[in-house]
XYZ file of N, CA and C in Angstrom:
645
model
N 112.601 139.716 99.669
C 111.182 139.269 99.246
C 110.572 138.332 100.417
N 109.501 138.538 101.075
C 108.768 137.626 101.924
C 108.246 136.600 101.360
N 108.583 135.347 101.701
C 107.903 134.054 101.097
C 106.623 133.803 101.739
N 105.682 133.310 101.095
C 104.382 132.782 101.685
C 104.753 131.543 102.421
N 104.187 131.316 103.581
C 104.637 130.179 104.361
C 104.055 128.994 103.807
N 104.675 127.713 103.963
C 104.324 126.494 103.355
C 104.086 125.532 104.478
N 102.920 124.875 104.561
C 102.746 123.964 105.578
C 103.670 122.734 105.572
N 104.151 122.353 106.559
C 104.797 121.011 106.766
C 104.171 120.261 107.888
N 103.476 119.296 107.395
C 102.715 118.509 108.375
C 103.567 117.246 108.681
N 103.788 117.025 109.973
C 104.676 115.804 110.471
C 103.837 114.838 111.248
N 103.736 113.651 110.833
C 103.292 112.508 111.615
C 104.258 111.847 112.093
N 104.187 111.661 113.684
C 105.180 111.063 114.269
C 104.685 110.572 115.659
N 105.590 109.794 116.287
C 105.376 109.325 117.765
C 106.661 109.432 118.512
N 106.558 110.131 119.711
C 107.754 110.291 120.431
C 108.608 109.149 120.815
N 107.972 107.871 120.818
C 108.752 106.700 121.077
C 109.287 106.148 119.730
N 109.211 106.742 118.732
C 109.698 106.260 117.509
C 111.250 106.715 117.307
N 112.227 106.006 117.440
C 113.627 106.438 117.315
C 113.869 107.197 116.104
N 113.145 106.829 114.886
C 113.619 107.301 113.647
C 112.948 108.727 113.642
N 111.900 108.927 114.321
C 111.327 110.245 114.460
C 112.139 111.174 114.996
N 112.871 110.795 116.064
C 113.921 111.621 116.908
C 115.057 111.923 116.020
N 115.665 110.916 115.203
C 116.670 111.288 114.180
C 116.125 112.100 113.250
N 114.897 111.945 112.558
C 114.230 112.660 111.578
C 114.165 114.129 111.998
N 113.733 114.234 113.113
C 113.577 115.678 113.591
C 114.878 116.307 113.652
N 115.889 115.845 114.232
C 117.266 116.358 114.420
C 117.749 116.729 112.994
N 117.609 115.835 111.973
C 117.966 116.012 110.551
C 117.372 117.209 110.055
N 116.090 117.371 110.257
C 115.159 118.551 109.740
C 115.724 119.815 110.475
N 115.821 119.700 111.694
C 116.313 120.851 112.615
C 117.652 121.407 112.053
N 118.608 120.529 111.600
C 119.959 120.924 111.119
C 119.627 121.641 109.722
N 118.777 121.200 108.955
C 118.572 121.829 107.772
C 117.934 123.159 107.800
N 116.958 123.230 108.813
C 116.307 124.533 108.979
C 117.159 125.572 109.603
N 118.181 125.141 110.388
C 119.160 126.112 110.965
C 119.989 126.556 109.813
N 120.394 125.671 108.882
C 121.211 126.143 107.764
C 120.508 126.949 106.680
N 119.179 127.004 106.877
C 118.245 127.732 105.878
C 117.314 128.549 106.754
N 117.861 129.663 107.507
C 116.974 130.331 108.409
C 115.710 130.999 107.758
N 115.853 131.196 106.325
C 114.798 131.778 105.624
C 113.773 130.753 105.089
N 113.883 129.580 105.664
C 112.965 128.448 105.124
C 111.366 128.910 105.159
N 110.627 128.400 104.292
C 109.161 128.740 104.416
C 108.300 128.048 105.242
N 108.899 127.046 105.904
C 107.831 125.924 106.477
C 107.213 126.626 107.857
N 105.773 126.107 107.805
C 105.045 126.393 109.102
C 104.874 125.023 109.627
N 105.276 124.539 110.602
C 105.208 123.273 111.077
C 104.204 122.850 111.984
N 103.542 121.625 111.774
C 102.515 121.340 112.608
C 102.642 119.746 112.807
N 102.653 119.339 114.061
C 102.884 117.900 114.394
C 101.535 117.201 114.560
N 101.495 116.056 114.113
C 100.237 115.195 114.162
C 100.409 113.784 114.786
N 99.355 113.282 115.387
C 99.388 112.122 116.071
C 99.515 110.762 115.274
N 100.318 109.965 115.598
C 100.386 108.537 115.010
C 100.881 107.655 115.997
N 100.135 106.757 116.604
C 100.605 105.884 117.759
C 101.286 104.662 117.079
N 102.555 104.421 117.273
C 103.285 103.229 116.726
C 102.649 101.944 117.339
N 102.071 102.058 118.606
C 101.710 100.868 119.379
C 100.278 101.279 119.925
N 99.218 101.472 119.079
C 97.970 101.926 119.499
C 97.319 101.062 120.451
N 97.566 99.667 120.449
C 97.131 98.667 121.341
C 97.868 98.630 122.830
N 98.795 99.368 122.939
C 99.675 99.458 124.093
C 98.751 99.644 125.274
N 98.813 98.838 126.483
C 98.053 99.114 127.666
C 98.289 100.474 128.228
N 97.367 100.971 128.871
C 97.391 102.334 129.234
C 98.521 102.616 130.149
N 98.774 101.548 130.904
C 100.082 101.762 131.836
C 101.369 101.368 131.176
N 101.398 100.976 130.060
C 102.571 100.616 129.233
C 103.091 99.279 129.633
N 104.362 98.924 129.021
C 104.893 97.568 129.514
C 106.452 97.838 129.533
N 106.998 96.871 130.053
C 108.421 96.734 130.089
C 109.039 96.897 128.687
N 109.828 97.848 128.346
C 110.279 98.160 126.930
C 111.091 96.984 126.380
N 112.108 96.479 127.319
C 112.837 95.478 126.755
C 112.156 94.142 126.520
N 111.153 93.756 127.482
C 110.367 92.506 127.201
C 109.512 92.617 126.066
N 108.957 93.922 125.820
C 108.176 94.123 124.658
C 108.779 93.726 123.375
N 110.083 94.564 123.329
C 110.827 94.474 122.094
C 111.320 92.983 121.763
N 111.672 92.263 122.869
C 112.129 90.956 122.712
C 111.163 90.097 122.161
N 109.895 90.273 122.487
C 108.935 89.416 122.143
C 108.482 89.950 120.599
N 108.645 91.150 120.267
C 108.300 91.602 119.065
C 109.398 91.403 117.872
N 110.529 91.365 118.433
C 111.710 91.195 117.317
C 112.244 89.681 117.318
N 111.943 88.921 118.421
C 112.287 87.653 118.440
C 113.557 87.390 119.286
N 113.764 87.945 120.498
C 114.862 87.619 121.337
C 115.857 88.775 121.703
N 116.673 88.492 122.624
C 117.508 89.490 123.064
C 118.639 89.851 121.971
N 119.104 88.901 121.275
C 120.113 89.215 120.380
C 119.577 90.153 119.191
N 118.508 89.917 118.743
C 117.899 90.727 117.902
C 117.643 92.167 118.216
N 117.138 92.338 119.493
C 116.990 93.659 119.990
C 118.237 94.417 120.098
N 119.300 93.655 120.643
C 120.666 94.252 120.658
C 121.127 94.666 119.470
N 121.013 93.909 118.388
C 121.407 94.297 117.005
C 120.628 95.628 116.507
N 119.289 95.659 116.798
C 118.698 96.843 116.337
C 119.094 98.031 117.159
N 119.416 97.885 118.397
C 119.807 98.956 119.197
C 121.299 99.491 118.919
N 121.985 98.559 118.415
C 123.336 98.968 117.953
C 123.412 99.772 116.590
N 122.381 99.248 115.772
C 122.082 100.024 114.534
C 121.593 101.550 114.849
N 120.744 101.442 115.769
C 120.121 102.867 116.204
C 121.156 103.795 116.720
N 122.167 103.230 117.558
C 123.095 104.078 118.149
C 124.150 104.549 117.000
N 124.332 103.746 115.952
C 125.300 104.232 114.792
C 124.605 105.289 114.087
N 123.362 105.137 113.850
C 122.466 106.188 113.064
C 122.418 107.409 113.781
N 122.125 107.367 115.189
C 121.971 108.514 115.992
C 123.329 109.166 116.018
N 124.576 108.503 116.198
C 125.804 109.120 116.184
C 126.029 109.968 114.938
N 125.652 109.369 113.811
C 125.954 110.114 112.501
C 125.074 111.243 112.417
N 123.955 111.195 113.045
C 123.033 112.371 112.951
C 123.297 113.384 114.022
N 124.253 113.061 114.941
C 124.611 113.936 116.095
C 123.568 114.045 117.086
N 122.801 112.914 117.328
C 121.757 112.777 118.269
C 122.309 111.960 119.409
N 121.981 112.507 120.613
C 122.299 111.837 121.892
C 121.186 110.827 122.257
N 121.355 109.649 121.751
C 120.442 108.595 122.083
C 120.905 107.260 122.695
N 120.144 106.811 123.648
C 120.543 105.408 124.121
C 119.239 104.558 124.134
N 119.195 103.829 123.243
C 117.910 102.900 123.078
C 117.677 101.996 124.301
N 118.673 101.733 125.143
C 118.572 101.053 126.317
C 118.090 101.976 127.556
N 118.082 103.184 127.428
C 117.833 104.019 128.586
C 116.280 104.007 129.022
N 115.326 104.044 128.009
C 114.006 103.894 128.468
C 113.660 102.593 128.967
N 113.081 102.534 130.206
C 112.581 101.204 130.707
C 111.252 100.810 130.460
N 110.366 101.750 130.044
C 109.025 101.507 129.706
C 108.726 101.822 128.242
N 107.724 100.981 127.686
C 107.144 101.358 126.412
C 105.831 101.832 126.717
N 105.580 103.162 126.609
C 104.377 103.721 127.044
C 103.279 103.722 125.902
N 102.108 103.906 126.460
C 100.875 104.324 125.590
C 101.040 105.751 125.349
N 101.206 106.259 123.987
C 101.501 107.683 123.831
C 100.353 108.464 123.509
N 99.195 108.165 123.840
C 97.846 108.823 123.526
C 98.054 110.240 124.395
N 98.469 110.056 125.704
C 98.461 111.251 126.345
C 99.659 112.255 126.089
N 100.705 111.616 125.471
C 101.751 112.478 124.920
C 101.332 113.296 123.760
N 100.504 112.562 122.968
C 99.985 113.233 121.693
C 98.960 114.353 122.151
N 98.240 114.125 123.233
C 97.290 115.135 123.749
C 98.074 116.313 124.138
N 99.180 116.048 124.764
C 100.143 117.244 125.213
C 100.668 118.042 123.955
N 101.048 117.369 123.060
C 101.529 117.864 121.789
C 100.462 118.754 121.176
N 99.139 118.249 121.181
C 98.061 118.994 120.565
C 97.915 120.358 121.397
N 97.904 120.203 122.735
C 97.683 121.543 123.448
C 98.910 122.422 123.386
N 99.944 121.904 123.236
C 101.244 122.747 123.026
C 101.074 123.485 121.787
N 100.435 122.967 120.732
C 100.289 123.612 119.455
C 99.364 124.706 119.600
N 98.384 124.617 120.462
C 97.356 125.741 120.731
C 98.068 126.808 121.471
N 99.051 126.439 122.359
C 99.675 127.469 123.065
C 101.098 128.106 122.309
N 101.396 127.531 121.320
C 102.425 128.038 120.496
C 103.841 127.513 120.884
N 103.848 126.409 121.542
C 105.038 125.894 122.043
C 105.348 124.505 121.596
N 104.715 124.111 120.476
C 104.687 122.786 119.957
C 106.002 122.134 119.736
N 106.834 123.009 119.035
C 108.143 122.500 118.571
C 109.021 122.211 120.052
N 108.951 123.060 120.854
C 109.641 122.867 122.169
C 109.249 121.624 122.937
N 107.984 121.391 122.919
C 107.266 120.266 123.623
C 107.651 118.921 122.976
N 107.581 118.873 121.554
C 107.924 117.648 120.878
C 109.295 117.368 121.156
N 110.230 118.231 120.974
C 111.656 118.009 121.298
C 111.859 117.600 122.763
N 111.200 118.193 123.665
C 111.456 117.822 124.984
C 110.800 116.265 125.341
N 109.795 116.057 124.740
C 109.225 114.649 124.930
C 110.289 113.482 124.338
N 110.854 113.787 123.097
C 111.717 113.020 122.503
C 113.031 112.821 123.332
N 113.482 114.039 123.749
C 114.614 113.962 124.543
C 114.461 113.384 125.871
N 113.307 113.557 126.561
C 112.999 113.069 127.805
C 113.055 111.469 127.647
N 112.422 110.836 126.601
C 112.420 109.491 126.416
C 113.638 108.810 126.029
N 114.338 109.416 124.940
C 115.505 108.758 124.455
C 116.814 109.047 124.995
N 116.880 110.222 125.709
C 118.044 110.720 126.285
C 118.072 110.599 127.764
N 117.010 110.783 128.317
C 116.782 110.936 129.806
C 116.131 109.624 130.385
N 115.521 108.918 129.592
C 114.760 107.593 130.052
C 113.573 107.867 130.806
N 113.037 109.034 130.682
C 111.710 109.315 131.548
C 110.569 108.579 130.955
N 109.544 108.287 131.746
C 108.418 107.526 131.255
C 107.426 108.584 130.863
N 107.126 108.728 129.587
C 106.400 109.798 128.999
C 104.885 109.298 128.853
N 104.611 108.174 129.573
C 103.182 107.691 129.718
C 102.666 108.088 130.945
N 103.595 108.556 131.905
C 103.248 108.985 133.332
C 102.693 110.372 133.320
N 101.518 110.554 133.941
C 100.841 111.830 133.637
C 101.509 112.939 134.507
N 102.181 112.799 135.671
C 102.900 113.844 136.265
C 104.198 114.100 135.535
N 104.902 113.211 134.797
C 105.920 113.441 134.028
C 105.620 114.346 132.738
N 104.572 114.004 132.205
C 103.978 114.815 130.998
C 103.642 116.203 131.456
N 103.155 116.398 132.701
C 102.820 117.701 133.235
C 104.153 118.465 133.558
N 105.130 117.735 134.046
C 106.497 118.387 134.315
C 107.057 118.884 132.955
N 106.928 118.158 131.890
C 107.410 118.381 130.671
C 106.752 119.715 130.114
N 105.386 119.769 130.335
C 104.704 120.900 129.908
C 105.217 122.248 130.623
N 105.422 122.085 131.948
C 105.763 123.103 132.769
C 107.100 123.590 132.462
N 107.960 122.689 132.062
C 109.333 123.070 131.661
C 109.465 123.745 130.372
N 108.230 123.857 129.561
C 108.373 124.264 128.215
C 107.185 125.405 128.029
N 106.979 126.118 129.134
C 106.165 127.236 128.892
C 104.674 127.076 129.184
N 104.208 125.909 129.450
C 102.888 125.651 129.728
C 102.507 125.604 131.173
N 101.236 125.764 131.715
C 100.938 125.707 133.066
C 100.849 124.377 133.470
N 101.735 123.875 134.389
C 101.878 122.473 134.866
C 100.617 122.085 135.452
N 100.045 122.800 136.267
C 98.802 122.365 137.077
C 97.569 122.129 136.052
N 97.464 123.063 135.348
C 96.318 123.112 134.335
C 96.492 121.988 133.366
N 97.722 121.724 133.003
C 98.071 120.519 131.957
C 97.672 119.194 132.743
N 98.048 119.151 133.997
C 97.794 117.843 134.714
C 96.239 117.657 134.788
N 95.639 118.617 135.151
C 94.154 118.360 135.372
C 93.467 118.142 133.849
N 93.969 118.503 132.864
C 93.548 118.195 131.466
C 93.957 116.634 131.295
N 95.076 116.276 131.662
C 95.714 114.969 131.410
C 94.741 114.028 132.254
N 94.394 114.315 133.350
C 93.600 113.492 134.267
C 92.088 113.354 133.772
N 91.921 114.140 132.814
C 90.479 114.068 132.138
C 90.529 113.301 130.877
N 89.491 113.219 130.162
C 89.563 112.609 128.761
C 89.552 113.589 127.746
N 89.790 114.926 128.101
C 89.786 115.943 127.081
C 90.602 115.794 125.764
N 89.846 115.796 124.694
C 90.547 115.642 123.385
C 91.033 114.209 123.008
N 90.819 113.188 123.924
C 91.328 111.918 123.707
C 90.631 111.365 122.453
N 89.368 111.465 122.316
C 88.677 110.940 121.187
C 89.228 111.664 119.805
N 89.376 113.023 120.017
C 89.848 113.684 118.746
C 91.254 113.243 118.375
N 92.116 112.985 119.336
C 93.423 112.492 118.884
C 93.422 111.141 118.344
N 92.627 110.200 118.863
C 92.420 109.022 118.251
C 91.850 108.937 116.868
N 90.917 109.913 116.672
C 90.278 110.109 115.355
C 91.207 110.575 114.304
N 92.092 111.519 114.701
C 93.155 112.089 113.732
C 94.029 110.957 113.473
N 94.561 110.056 114.423
C 95.336 108.993 114.114
C 94.802 107.994 112.983
N 93.504 107.767 113.393
C 92.868 106.834 112.358
C 92.717 107.430 110.874
N 92.442 108.701 110.979
C 92.295 109.412 109.692
C 93.668 109.460 108.939
N 94.722 109.485 109.645
C 95.970 109.681 108.986
C 96.190 108.154 108.315
N 95.871 107.121 108.982
C 96.143 105.805 108.476
C 95.113 105.490 107.204
N 93.962 105.930 107.393
C 93.066 105.868 106.110
C 93.719 106.555 104.870
N 94.323 107.705 105.115
C 94.890 108.456 104.057
C 96.253 107.984 103.633
N 96.644 106.894 104.200
C 97.916 106.167 103.655
C 99.188 106.197 104.430
N 99.019 107.031 105.686
C 100.216 107.023 106.529
C 100.400 105.742 107.300
N 101.430 104.873 107.054
C 101.577 103.627 107.726
C 102.871 103.545 108.407
N 103.763 104.492 108.318
C 104.915 104.537 109.214
C 105.264 106.009 109.462
N 106.216 106.044 110.468
C 106.621 107.497 110.861
C 108.073 107.414 110.962
N 108.785 108.655 110.786
C 108.072 109.834 110.375
C 107.580 109.879 108.949
N 106.461 110.747 108.825
C 106.097 111.042 107.513
C 105.764 112.539 107.473
N 106.272 113.101 106.395
C 106.233 114.545 106.244
C 105.326 114.844 105.079
N 104.436 115.740 105.149
C 103.488 116.225 104.036
C 103.807 117.683 103.783
N 104.324 118.026 102.705
C 104.655 119.314 102.369
C 103.587 119.900 101.455
N 103.166 121.060 101.887
C 102.163 121.925 101.114
C 100.931 121.055 100.806
N 100.519 120.113 101.730
C 99.513 119.254 101.537
C 99.414 118.419 100.270
N 100.549 118.282 99.565
C 100.705 117.644 98.379
C 101.765 116.667 98.230
N 102.978 116.804 98.837
C 104.123 115.963 98.488
C 104.527 115.288 99.862
N 104.690 113.999 99.747
C 105.026 113.152 100.864
C 106.503 112.814 100.962
N 107.087 112.957 102.126
C 108.428 112.491 102.219
C 108.447 111.589 103.493
N 109.043 110.419 103.257
C 108.884 109.297 104.390
C 110.299 109.158 104.988
N 110.283 108.898 106.256
C 111.571 108.291 106.806
C 112.383 109.475 107.301
N 113.580 109.214 108.014
C 114.436 110.151 108.580
C 115.534 110.392 107.504
N 115.064 111.485 106.634
C 115.784 111.870 105.535
C 117.024 112.668 106.023
N 118.214 112.664 105.432
C 119.392 113.494 105.809
C 119.056 114.989 105.619
N 119.849 115.825 106.382
C 119.760 117.274 106.274
C 120.000 117.718 104.752
N 120.859 117.072 104.080
C 121.144 117.591 102.818
C 119.721 117.422 101.863
N 119.019 116.367 102.118
C 117.909 116.188 101.314
C 116.861 117.307 101.671
N 116.735 117.678 102.889
C 115.757 118.769 103.267
C 116.324 120.099 102.751
N 117.736 120.215 102.650
C 118.245 121.405 102.170
C 117.779 121.743 100.745
N 117.830 120.440 99.930
C 117.517 120.414 98.516
C 115.976 120.945 98.379
N 115.149 120.311 99.283
C 113.719 120.564 99.167
C 113.483 122.137 99.445
N 114.064 122.623 100.400
C 114.021 124.100 100.850
C 114.400 124.890 99.613
N 115.445 124.504 99.016
C 116.155 125.406 97.961
C 115.130 125.297 96.652
N 114.477 124.030 96.536
C 113.707 123.983 95.189
C 112.311 124.884 95.449
N 111.778 124.797 96.696
C 110.717 125.562 97.042
C 110.902 127.018 96.839
N 112.167 127.435 97.195
C 112.554 128.898 97.037
C 112.701 129.257 95.602
N 113.215 128.196 94.817
C 113.222 128.523 93.392
C 111.848 128.758 92.754
N 111.007 127.840 93.177
C 109.635 127.985 92.663
C 108.914 129.168 92.973
N 109.159 129.732 94.253
C 108.624 130.951 94.758
C 109.170 132.228 93.990
N 110.347 132.085 93.642
C 110.983 133.199 92.803
C 110.560 133.248 91.255
């Protein structure tokens, strides 16, 4: 029996470590349930909407935000533990810059139009958290686009313009007005909200429950 697709809207930011872990957990559940019904769409939510366009030193930014080096070290060690348990290759100290992610979200939007959104989201998160690349840098974003089936030169021209910037900012604000205040946030079938980096087992139960309802 062919199941009707079910929308899974995901609000995230590539610089959110919990989004990277949450995506890995979801991916594991989807791999374990290849007949899952989800039609996935990624949506913009900037963790740091007031970040300068050129970004800031990540370490300095976090030490000011959390109150010193020791606090940041503790947070990073916790992230490493969570990532290891999720099977995610993540080094919180690898990224040197905390970027403004508006342009990364524009790239995700265009990737959706071209049918490669999942690949680009994964590449952005891996580039930042595993490879330490600056995903606020326009040529770097264009490289990621080119590495995942998009036209690098055309993407760079778009990034150098203000194409869709107002739309992405408006979608971010609309999500906040509707109650999204942290990421990752998952909206299932435009009705049910799941927040945070849920384990694969939770997603497995969700998929099985949806299958049971369909039958």
